[in-house]
Short mmCIF file of C-alpha atoms and ligand atoms in Angstrom, two decimals:
data_model
loop_
_atom_site.label_atom_id
_atom_site.label_comp_id
_atom_site.label_asym_id
_atom_site.label_seq_id
_atom_site.Cartn_x
_atom_site.Cartn_y
_atom_site.Cartn_z
CA MET A 1 14.51 65.54 -65.99
CA PRO A 2 16.50 68.32 -66.66
CA THR A 3 18.61 67.97 -69.91
CA ALA A 4 20.51 72.06 -70.89
CA PRO A 5 23.99 72.87 -69.21
CA LEU A 6 23.71 74.28 -66.16
CA PRO A 7 24.80 77.91 -66.60
CA GLN A 8 28.30 79.17 -65.71
CA PHE A 9 28.41 80.64 -62.44
CA PRO A 10 30.67 83.39 -61.50
CA ALA A 11 34.48 81.81 -59.87
CA GLY A 12 34.87 81.72 -56.04
CA PHE A 13 30.60 80.63 -55.76
CA ARG A 14 30.70 79.01 -52.80
CA TRP A 15 29.46 75.35 -53.37
CA GLY A 16 28.48 74.00 -49.98
CA VAL A 17 25.79 71.33 -48.00
CA SER A 18 24.69 72.13 -44.77
CA THR A 19 23.87 70.05 -41.56
CA SER A 20 22.38 70.45 -37.66
CA ALA A 21 24.24 69.29 -34.78
CA TYR A 22 21.22 67.85 -32.47
CA GLN A 23 20.05 66.00 -36.61
CA ILE A 24 22.68 64.27 -37.27
CA GLU A 25 25.37 64.40 -34.32
CA GLY A 26 23.34 61.44 -32.28
CA ALA A 27 25.71 60.82 -29.46
CA ALA A 28 23.86 62.22 -26.73
CA GLU A 29 25.46 61.12 -23.53
CA ALA A 30 28.98 61.39 -24.74
CA GLY A 31 32.24 64.16 -23.93
CA GLY A 32 29.73 65.56 -20.61
CA ARG A 33 27.75 66.97 -23.47
CA GLY A 34 23.73 68.00 -21.33
CA THR A 35 20.49 68.66 -22.38
CA SER A 36 19.11 70.74 -25.17
CA ILE A 37 15.75 71.52 -25.51
CA TRP A 38 15.07 69.24 -28.54
CA ASP A 39 16.93 66.57 -25.79
CA THR A 40 13.69 66.98 -23.46
CA PHE A 41 10.81 67.86 -26.21
CA ALA A 42 12.07 64.71 -28.84
CA ARG A 43 11.24 62.15 -24.84
CA SER A 44 8.31 64.05 -24.58
CA PRO A 45 5.46 61.53 -25.82
CA GLY A 46 3.59 63.01 -28.39
CA ARG A 47 5.85 65.09 -29.69
CA ILE A 48 7.21 63.96 -32.74
CA ALA A 49 4.71 61.62 -35.79
CA ASP A 50 6.97 58.66 -35.15
CA GLY A 51 8.00 58.90 -31.82
CA SER A 52 11.53 59.03 -32.20
CA THR A 53 14.18 61.27 -30.64
CA GLY A 54 18.49 62.00 -32.06
CA ASP A 55 19.66 60.12 -29.03
CA VAL A 56 21.72 58.09 -32.20
CA ALA A 57 20.75 59.96 -35.13
CA CYS A 58 22.60 59.70 -38.12
CA ASP A 59 25.25 58.87 -35.45
CA HIS A 60 27.60 61.60 -37.15
CA TYR A 61 29.61 62.62 -33.76
CA HIS A 62 30.65 58.60 -34.38
CA ARG A 63 31.02 58.94 -37.68
CA TYR A 64 32.19 62.41 -39.17
CA ARG A 65 35.70 60.87 -41.25
CA GLU A 66 33.14 58.87 -43.62
CA ASP A 67 30.94 61.87 -43.67
CA ILE A 68 33.65 64.39 -44.56
CA ALA A 69 34.57 62.07 -46.94
CA LEU A 70 32.07 62.11 -48.45
CA LEU A 71 31.38 65.61 -48.44
CA ALA A 72 34.90 65.81 -50.28
CA GLY A 73 33.49 63.11 -52.98
CA LEU A 74 31.01 65.57 -53.67
CA GLY A 75 33.19 68.29 -54.53
CA VAL A 76 31.81 71.41 -52.51
CA THR A 77 33.99 73.92 -51.26
CA ALA A 78 32.13 74.54 -48.12
CA TYR A 79 30.56 72.30 -44.62
CA ARG A 80 27.89 74.15 -43.35
CA PHE A 81 27.09 72.54 -39.87
CA SER A 82 25.66 74.02 -36.14
CA VAL A 83 27.83 73.31 -32.89
CA ALA A 84 25.01 71.89 -30.00
CA TRP A 85 25.52 74.37 -27.31
CA PRO A 86 25.32 72.05 -24.91
CA ARG A 87 28.35 69.68 -25.50
CA VAL A 88 30.52 72.93 -25.12
CA GLN A 89 28.80 74.31 -22.07
CA PRO A 90 26.30 71.06 -20.52
CA THR A 91 24.21 73.96 -18.09
CA GLY A 92 24.57 76.48 -20.68
CA THR A 93 27.60 78.49 -18.25
CA GLY A 94 30.54 78.66 -17.13
CA PRO A 95 33.57 77.38 -18.84
CA ALA A 96 33.91 74.78 -21.60
CA HIS A 97 34.28 71.14 -21.90
CA PRO A 98 36.89 70.64 -22.84
CA ASP A 99 35.37 66.98 -24.93
CA GLY A 100 33.00 69.29 -27.14
CA LEU A 101 34.96 71.65 -28.38
CA ASP A 102 37.49 68.93 -29.00
CA PHE A 103 35.07 67.39 -30.80
CA TYR A 104 34.46 70.44 -33.25
CA ASP A 105 38.12 71.05 -33.46
CA ARG A 106 38.94 67.37 -35.23
CA LEU A 107 35.48 68.52 -37.70
CA VAL A 108 37.05 71.57 -38.39
CA ASP A 109 40.31 70.43 -39.06
CA GLU A 110 39.39 67.16 -40.89
CA LEU A 111 37.76 69.42 -42.94
CA LEU A 112 40.13 71.53 -43.88
CA ALA A 113 42.21 68.59 -44.64
CA HIS A 114 39.87 68.18 -47.76
CA ASP A 115 39.93 71.89 -48.65
CA VAL A 116 36.66 72.12 -47.59
CA ASP A 117 35.84 75.56 -45.85
CA PRO A 118 34.29 74.71 -42.78
CA VAL A 119 31.04 77.47 -42.10
CA ALA A 120 29.85 77.01 -38.20
CA THR A 121 26.77 77.83 -37.18
CA LEU A 122 25.84 78.89 -33.52
CA TYR A 123 22.79 77.87 -32.61
CA HIS A 124 20.58 75.07 -34.52
CA TRP A 125 18.25 75.46 -31.93
CA ASP A 126 19.31 73.26 -29.38
CA LEU A 127 19.24 75.79 -26.36
CA PRO A 128 20.67 74.43 -22.99
CA GLN A 129 18.20 73.00 -21.09
CA PRO A 130 18.95 74.67 -17.29
CA LEU A 131 19.08 77.96 -19.45
CA GLU A 132 15.22 77.09 -20.77
CA ASP A 133 14.14 75.91 -17.44
CA ALA A 134 15.47 79.60 -16.27
CA GLY A 135 13.08 81.10 -18.95
CA GLY A 136 15.28 80.05 -22.51
CA TRP A 137 14.52 83.59 -24.83
CA LEU A 138 11.77 84.55 -22.55
CA ALA A 139 14.73 85.57 -20.78
CA ARG A 140 16.90 88.86 -21.73
CA ASP A 141 19.98 87.28 -19.70
CA THR A 142 19.87 83.68 -22.66
CA ALA A 143 21.30 86.93 -24.89
CA ALA A 144 24.06 87.56 -22.47
CA ARG A 145 24.28 84.05 -22.34
CA PHE A 146 24.86 82.80 -25.20
CA ALA A 147 27.40 85.34 -26.35
CA ALA A 148 29.60 84.04 -23.70
CA TYR A 149 29.26 80.84 -25.18
CA ALA A 150 29.69 81.99 -29.00
CA ASP A 151 32.90 83.47 -27.32
CA LEU A 152 34.64 80.59 -26.53
CA VAL A 153 34.17 78.25 -29.58
CA ALA A 154 35.46 81.54 -31.15
CA ALA A 155 38.20 81.54 -29.07
CA ARG A 156 38.92 77.52 -29.62
CA LEU A 157 37.53 77.53 -33.66
CA GLY A 158 37.99 81.05 -34.56
CA ASP A 159 41.49 80.65 -36.67
CA ARG A 160 40.01 77.97 -38.74
CA VAL A 161 36.11 79.06 -39.38
CA ARG A 162 35.96 80.67 -41.90
CA LEU A 163 32.36 82.13 -41.36
CA TRP A 164 30.69 82.08 -38.64
CA ILE A 165 26.20 82.64 -38.51
CA THR A 166 24.92 83.27 -35.37
CA LEU A 167 21.18 82.10 -35.60
CA ASN A 168 19.56 79.09 -37.78
CA GLU A 169 15.69 80.70 -38.50
CA PRO A 170 15.13 82.47 -35.27
CA PHE A 171 11.60 83.58 -36.42
CA VAL A 172 10.89 79.52 -36.95
CA HIS A 173 12.63 79.47 -33.15
CA MET A 174 10.05 81.87 -31.99
CA SER A 175 6.84 81.06 -33.90
CA LEU A 176 6.86 77.74 -33.41
CA GLY A 177 8.94 76.63 -30.84
CA TYR A 178 7.25 79.71 -28.51
CA GLY A 179 4.35 80.02 -30.62
CA THR A 180 2.63 77.53 -31.70
CA GLY A 181 4.26 75.12 -29.39
CA LEU A 182 5.71 71.87 -32.79
CA HIS A 183 8.71 72.88 -32.11
CA ALA A 184 11.18 72.72 -28.63
CA PRO A 185 10.99 74.57 -26.21
CA GLY A 186 6.74 73.38 -27.03
CA ARG A 187 5.08 76.55 -25.02
CA THR A 188 2.22 78.09 -26.41
CA LEU A 189 2.74 82.10 -26.80
CA LEU A 190 1.33 82.88 -29.80
CA PHE A 191 2.18 87.03 -30.25
CA ASP A 192 3.29 86.40 -26.92
CA ALA A 193 6.13 84.60 -27.72
CA PHE A 194 7.56 88.41 -29.27
CA PRO A 195 10.55 89.05 -26.93
CA VAL A 196 11.95 85.89 -28.59
CA ALA A 197 12.28 87.76 -31.95
CA HIS A 198 14.26 90.34 -29.59
CA HIS A 199 16.06 88.29 -27.05
CA GLN A 200 17.39 86.30 -30.44
CA LEU A 201 18.23 88.99 -32.41
CA LEU A 202 19.93 90.84 -29.20
CA GLY A 203 22.09 87.73 -28.80
CA HIS A 204 22.50 88.04 -32.45
CA GLY A 205 24.38 91.66 -31.55
CA LEU A 206 26.27 90.44 -28.97
CA ALA A 207 28.16 87.32 -29.92
CA VAL A 208 28.96 89.69 -33.38
CA ALA A 209 31.08 91.64 -31.39
CA ALA A 210 32.59 88.57 -30.01
CA LEU A 211 33.22 87.38 -32.90
CA ARG A 212 35.24 89.81 -33.91
CA ALA A 213 36.91 89.82 -30.68
CA ARG A 214 37.97 86.32 -31.26
CA SER A 215 38.29 85.89 -35.63
CA GLY A 216 38.95 87.51 -38.45
CA SER A 217 36.94 86.04 -40.51
CA PRO A 218 33.14 86.79 -41.83
CA VAL A 219 29.85 87.12 -39.59
CA ALA A 220 26.41 85.99 -41.58
CA ILE A 221 22.95 85.55 -40.00
CA ALA A 222 20.75 82.39 -41.57
CA ASN A 223 16.67 84.06 -41.60
CA ASN A 224 14.49 82.23 -43.56
CA TYR A 225 12.06 84.39 -46.27
CA SER A 226 9.25 83.26 -47.85
CA PRO A 227 7.91 85.60 -50.94
CA VAL A 228 4.44 86.17 -50.11
CA ARG A 229 2.13 86.09 -52.53
CA THR A 230 -0.98 87.78 -52.30
CA ILE A 231 -4.33 86.13 -52.88
CA GLY A 232 -7.37 88.25 -54.04
CA GLU A 233 -7.65 91.79 -54.69
CA THR A 234 -9.50 93.70 -51.86
CA ASP A 235 -7.41 96.06 -49.71
CA ALA A 236 -7.57 93.93 -47.10
CA ASP A 237 -6.21 91.51 -49.39
CA ARG A 238 -3.13 93.19 -49.52
CA ALA A 239 -2.79 94.38 -45.80
CA ALA A 240 -3.14 91.21 -44.71
CA ALA A 241 -0.35 89.80 -47.30
CA ALA A 242 1.77 92.99 -46.02
CA ALA A 243 0.90 92.15 -42.35
CA TYR A 244 2.60 88.47 -42.87
CA GLU A 245 5.80 90.30 -44.71
CA ALA A 246 6.29 91.88 -41.42
CA LEU A 247 5.94 89.06 -39.71
CA HIS A 248 8.07 86.56 -41.84
CA ASN A 249 10.31 88.60 -43.67
CA ARG A 250 11.50 91.85 -42.10
CA LEU A 251 10.80 90.87 -38.01
CA PHE A 252 14.28 89.52 -38.69
CA THR A 253 16.18 91.71 -40.80
CA ASP A 254 14.71 95.34 -39.99
CA PRO A 255 16.71 95.86 -37.37
CA LEU A 256 19.59 93.71 -38.36
CA LEU A 257 19.27 96.47 -41.11
CA GLY A 258 19.43 99.02 -38.83
CA ARG A 259 15.71 100.54 -39.79
CA GLY A 260 14.74 99.04 -36.50
CA TYR A 261 11.03 96.50 -35.95
CA PRO A 262 8.48 96.63 -38.65
CA GLU A 263 5.62 98.78 -38.04
CA GLY A 264 2.83 96.36 -35.37
CA THR A 265 5.75 93.59 -35.35
CA ILE A 266 6.29 94.22 -31.54
CA GLY A 267 4.87 92.96 -28.75
CA ASP A 268 5.71 94.70 -25.44
CA PRO A 269 7.80 97.70 -26.41
CA SER A 270 8.70 97.66 -23.11
CA VAL A 271 10.90 94.31 -24.26
CA VAL A 272 13.02 96.74 -25.86
CA HIS A 273 15.37 98.93 -24.04
CA ASP A 274 17.30 101.66 -25.32
CA ARG A 275 21.34 100.98 -27.05
CA ASP A 276 19.57 97.71 -28.17
CA LEU A 277 18.73 98.16 -31.84
CA ALA A 278 22.15 99.53 -32.15
CA VAL A 279 23.38 96.30 -30.98
CA ILE A 280 21.56 94.27 -33.44
CA ALA A 281 21.77 96.83 -36.86
CA ALA A 282 26.14 95.75 -36.23
CA PRO A 283 27.39 94.98 -39.61
CA ILE A 284 27.45 91.83 -40.31
CA ASP A 285 29.37 90.39 -43.11
CA VAL A 286 26.81 87.70 -45.18
CA LEU A 287 22.91 87.60 -45.03
CA GLY A 288 22.08 83.69 -44.72
CA VAL A 289 19.12 83.04 -47.21
CA ASN A 290 17.19 80.36 -46.13
CA TYR A 291 14.53 79.40 -48.85
CA TYR A 292 11.74 76.31 -49.18
CA ASN A 293 8.67 78.13 -50.81
CA PRO A 294 6.75 81.26 -51.36
CA THR A 295 3.59 81.66 -49.09
CA GLY A 296 0.12 83.22 -50.49
CA VAL A 297 -1.70 84.97 -48.00
CA ARG A 298 -5.11 86.60 -48.13
CA ALA A 299 -7.51 88.93 -45.37
CA PRO A 300 -8.72 86.48 -42.47
CA ARG A 301 -11.83 85.23 -41.98
CA GLU A 302 -14.40 87.08 -39.60
CA GLY A 303 -13.09 85.52 -36.09
CA SER A 304 -9.91 84.50 -37.12
CA PRO A 305 -7.37 85.49 -34.17
CA LEU A 306 -4.58 85.82 -36.65
CA PRO A 307 -4.35 89.04 -38.45
CA PHE A 308 -3.94 86.82 -42.29
CA GLU A 309 -5.18 83.44 -43.53
CA LEU A 310 -2.37 81.20 -45.28
CA VAL A 311 -3.69 80.05 -48.97
CA PRO A 312 -1.33 76.72 -50.22
CA LEU A 313 -0.11 77.53 -53.77
CA GLY A 314 -1.28 75.83 -56.60
CA GLY A 315 0.16 75.06 -60.04
CA TYR A 316 3.48 73.38 -58.24
CA PRO A 317 5.00 69.62 -57.66
CA ARG A 318 4.82 69.01 -54.06
CA THR A 319 7.69 67.39 -51.97
CA ALA A 320 7.05 64.79 -49.53
CA PHE A 321 5.88 67.36 -47.11
CA ASP A 322 3.88 68.82 -49.63
CA TRP A 323 5.79 71.68 -49.74
CA PRO A 324 5.68 73.92 -53.30
CA VAL A 325 8.23 73.71 -55.69
CA ALA A 326 9.33 76.86 -56.83
CA PRO A 327 12.15 78.10 -57.88
CA ASP A 328 11.27 80.84 -59.07
CA GLY A 329 10.05 82.36 -56.16
CA LEU A 330 13.88 82.28 -55.20
CA HIS A 331 14.19 84.51 -57.96
CA GLU A 332 11.18 86.64 -56.83
CA LEU A 333 13.00 86.34 -52.45
CA LEU A 334 16.13 87.60 -54.17
CA GLY A 335 14.80 91.00 -56.03
CA TRP A 336 12.12 90.89 -53.37
CA LEU A 337 15.78 91.80 -50.50
CA HIS A 338 17.53 93.56 -53.37
CA ARG A 339 14.15 96.02 -53.96
CA THR A 340 13.26 96.36 -50.26
CA TYR A 341 17.18 96.59 -48.93
CA GLY A 342 18.71 98.33 -51.85
CA ASP A 343 22.62 99.43 -49.82
CA ALA A 344 21.84 98.09 -47.40
CA LEU A 345 21.67 94.59 -47.96
CA PRO A 346 24.94 92.61 -47.76
CA PRO A 347 26.08 90.17 -50.45
CA VAL A 348 23.92 87.06 -50.25
CA GLU A 349 24.39 82.97 -49.38
CA ILE A 350 21.91 80.49 -50.01
CA THR A 351 22.58 78.81 -46.29
CA GLU A 352 19.40 75.85 -47.23
CA SER A 353 17.17 75.45 -50.02
CA GLY A 354 15.92 71.88 -50.33
CA CYS A 355 13.28 69.33 -50.11
CA ALA A 356 12.72 65.78 -48.90
CA TYR A 357 10.71 63.14 -50.70
CA ASP A 358 10.37 59.17 -49.69
CA ASP A 359 13.20 57.49 -51.44
CA ALA A 360 14.43 54.32 -50.90
CA PRO A 361 17.14 51.92 -51.83
CA ASP A 362 16.16 50.42 -55.56
CA ALA A 363 16.31 46.37 -56.21
CA ASP A 364 20.05 46.74 -56.38
CA GLY A 365 20.71 48.18 -53.46
CA ARG A 366 20.30 52.03 -56.12
CA VAL A 367 18.75 54.77 -54.58
CA HIS A 368 17.24 57.21 -57.69
CA ASP A 369 15.57 60.74 -56.80
CA PRO A 370 15.30 62.60 -60.18
CA GLU A 371 12.77 64.75 -58.65
CA ARG A 372 15.81 66.02 -55.60
CA ILE A 373 17.60 66.69 -59.47
CA ALA A 374 14.94 68.91 -60.68
CA TYR A 375 14.37 70.44 -57.94
CA LEU A 376 18.11 71.47 -57.04
CA ASP A 377 18.24 71.82 -61.28
CA GLY A 378 15.19 74.43 -61.08
CA HIS A 379 17.14 76.81 -57.33
CA LEU A 380 20.37 76.56 -58.80
CA ARG A 381 19.04 78.59 -62.80
CA ALA A 382 17.16 81.34 -60.41
CA VAL A 383 19.89 81.74 -58.49
CA ARG A 384 21.28 82.43 -61.83
CA ALA A 385 19.11 84.57 -62.99
CA ALA A 386 19.01 86.75 -59.82
CA LEU A 387 23.01 86.84 -60.94
CA HIS A 388 22.64 88.06 -64.03
CA GLU A 389 20.87 90.95 -62.56
CA GLY A 390 23.27 92.05 -60.50
CA ILE A 391 22.02 90.50 -57.19
CA ASP A 392 25.46 89.54 -55.29
CA VAL A 393 24.53 85.99 -54.12
CA ARG A 394 27.76 84.56 -53.16
CA GLY A 395 26.97 80.91 -52.11
CA TYR A 396 24.51 78.02 -52.58
CA PHE A 397 24.27 75.42 -49.42
CA VAL A 398 21.64 72.32 -50.15
CA TRP A 399 19.78 70.57 -46.90
CA SER A 400 20.89 68.54 -46.25
CA LEU A 401 24.57 66.10 -47.19
CA LEU A 402 22.58 63.47 -44.64
CA ASP A 403 19.08 62.30 -44.79
CA ASN A 404 18.57 63.17 -40.72
CA TRP A 405 16.29 64.17 -37.88
CA GLU A 406 13.44 66.10 -38.97
CA TRP A 407 12.27 67.93 -36.15
CA ALA A 408 9.27 66.38 -35.21
CA GLU A 409 8.62 64.09 -37.63
CA GLY A 410 11.27 62.65 -36.90
CA PHE A 411 13.00 60.44 -39.50
CA THR A 412 9.65 60.57 -41.76
CA LYS A 413 11.13 62.95 -43.62
CA ARG A 414 14.15 62.94 -46.45
CA PHE A 415 16.24 66.08 -47.24
CA GLY A 416 19.85 64.55 -47.88
CA LEU A 417 21.78 64.27 -51.22
CA VAL A 418 23.01 60.70 -49.39
CA HIS A 419 20.97 58.05 -47.64
CA VAL A 420 21.14 56.71 -44.46
CA ASP A 421 19.10 53.42 -44.08
CA TYR A 422 18.21 54.27 -40.22
CA ALA A 423 18.83 50.53 -38.93
CA THR A 424 22.01 49.91 -39.74
CA ARG A 425 23.26 54.01 -40.29
CA THR A 426 24.37 53.11 -44.11
CA ARG A 427 25.45 55.72 -46.19
CA THR A 428 24.35 55.43 -50.08
CA PRO A 429 25.12 58.14 -51.78
CA LYS A 430 21.35 58.66 -54.00
CA SER A 431 21.34 60.17 -57.74
CA SER A 432 21.43 64.00 -56.65
CA TYR A 433 25.04 63.56 -54.91
CA ALA A 434 26.73 62.37 -58.70
CA TRP A 435 24.16 64.86 -60.74
CA LEU A 436 25.49 67.84 -57.42
CA ARG A 437 29.04 66.51 -57.87
CA ASP A 438 29.00 66.83 -62.06
CA VAL A 439 27.63 70.76 -61.98
CA VAL A 440 29.74 71.57 -58.76
CA THR A 441 32.86 69.66 -60.88
CA ALA A 442 31.95 71.56 -64.00
CA ALA A 443 31.95 75.05 -62.31
CA ARG A 444 34.31 74.96 -60.67
CA ARG A 445 37.11 74.17 -63.95
CA LYS A 446 38.05 77.41 -65.46
CA PRO A 447 36.58 78.48 -68.17
CA GLU A 448 38.40 77.54 -71.09
CA ARG A 449 39.96 79.97 -73.14
C1 GBH B 1 14.86 74.63 -42.24
O1 GBH B 1 13.50 74.76 -41.65
C2 GBH B 1 15.72 73.88 -40.92
O2 GBH B 1 16.84 75.14 -40.66
C3 GBH B 1 16.16 73.00 -40.91
O3 GBH B 1 16.63 72.59 -39.58
C4 GBH B 1 15.08 71.15 -41.29
O4 GBH B 1 14.91 70.47 -41.36
C5 GBH B 1 15.78 72.18 -43.00
O5 GBH B 1 14.47 73.64 -42.98
C6 GBH B 1 14.04 70.82 -43.47
O6 GBH B 1 12.62 71.73 -42.99
O7 GBH B 1 3.13 76.03 -44.90
O8 GBH B 1 3.87 74.72 -46.97
O9 GBH B 1 4.34 77.13 -46.98
C7 GBH B 1 12.84 74.83 -42.18
C8 GBH B 1 10.72 76.13 -42.43
C9 GBH B 1 9.13 76.08 -42.07
C10 GBH B 1 10.04 76.30 -44.71
C11 GBH B 1 7.86 75.94 -43.00
C12 GBH B 1 8.64 75.59 -45.08
C13 GBH B 1 6.21 76.73 -44.87
C14 GBH B 1 6.25 74.79 -45.39
N1 GBH B 1 10.74 75.71 -42.55
N2 GBH B 1 7.40 76.01 -44.49
S1 GBH B 1 4.20 75.82 -45.68
#
């Protein structure tokens, strides 16, 4: 258990928690909501570990007031939620469904009434199914559809959302959604999924322009990053690590920051049209960084279809997902971003950081999660170390406020500061909630003179 008090954070540092629509909202049929690729995927047999769907999830759609009260009790200054595209445009095109935007309108007002900044992600993987039927992110037109949707959301919420995030983890959406098929829409194109990268980035760039026209608030994207550690000492090991780094960490960052695609990451070059790179490089105000763990990489074995082999990193405790708990990796990653992009790197916010454990109430109904406290303590110290080195980190968002529906893992992985009993949907703050509340309260208190 951590004992030393956490070091100081700068005044105005943003303290937040994150969620996403399909993972918490439920109410799959309410308000004229259309079907998304995740509805289709989760309802197909064999796709989700426990056979569950997000049809009800945490029922946040009906319980958002209770959840915002929990946020307010935590003392955080920001809440990162996502807008479900199929609530706003049930078929992915055409005018906004008023009921869909009404829900987010109420949510945003409730947040502001509690002095919590609304941070809205426009796309956390829930593509309207009709757009997937028309080719999904393999189709160039989906980029334009996304910008039109962004315009509708910004027209309604642009005066109150304090930070926009266009896309969540386009790398994961490409690789697991269209590459290996572990996520919706379940396509297995492997390296032929490159157009999904380009069209998401193009959609991001077009959406930035739409958001700028409607809202004065800053704009970001949330990418997932993993610092790469070379396992082995041969040139082939180093080349493999560089290839993985280009694919995982640079494919969605180099073009955003004006450098074009890293060598060797583009599939069919005809997908990239003349002016696309300029659209994609539209300036952003913040780079959102989702961090979970570092990755070990070495040269592939003979005959492997991949240009690298991923190696589990030893020497770290592990979460219930078996991911290593490595706060040093967050420090390392922030240094890597700073060194790699230099002056081109915008201010950074950690838009997701968190861990899953098998949390359950004890006999007194309390939920103790000392591992999560240690996790957060370590990662906040890593952020502080980066700040100390002059890296401009403006905020830290915990994934997640609530235990929720963890994609292919269904309800089997609990990431929340608040426990959810899925039989009754009862919320119980865990001990990490009280710990974080004390940390945030201390950090927000004006320093004594
Ligand atoms: C995020 O994705 C999502 O944005 C969020 O919706 C989700 O609930 C949350 O994280 C938790 O999963 O191969 O063992 O080294 C996380 C993306 C991709 C992070 C896989 C960890 C590899 C672990 N993840 N990655 S390992």
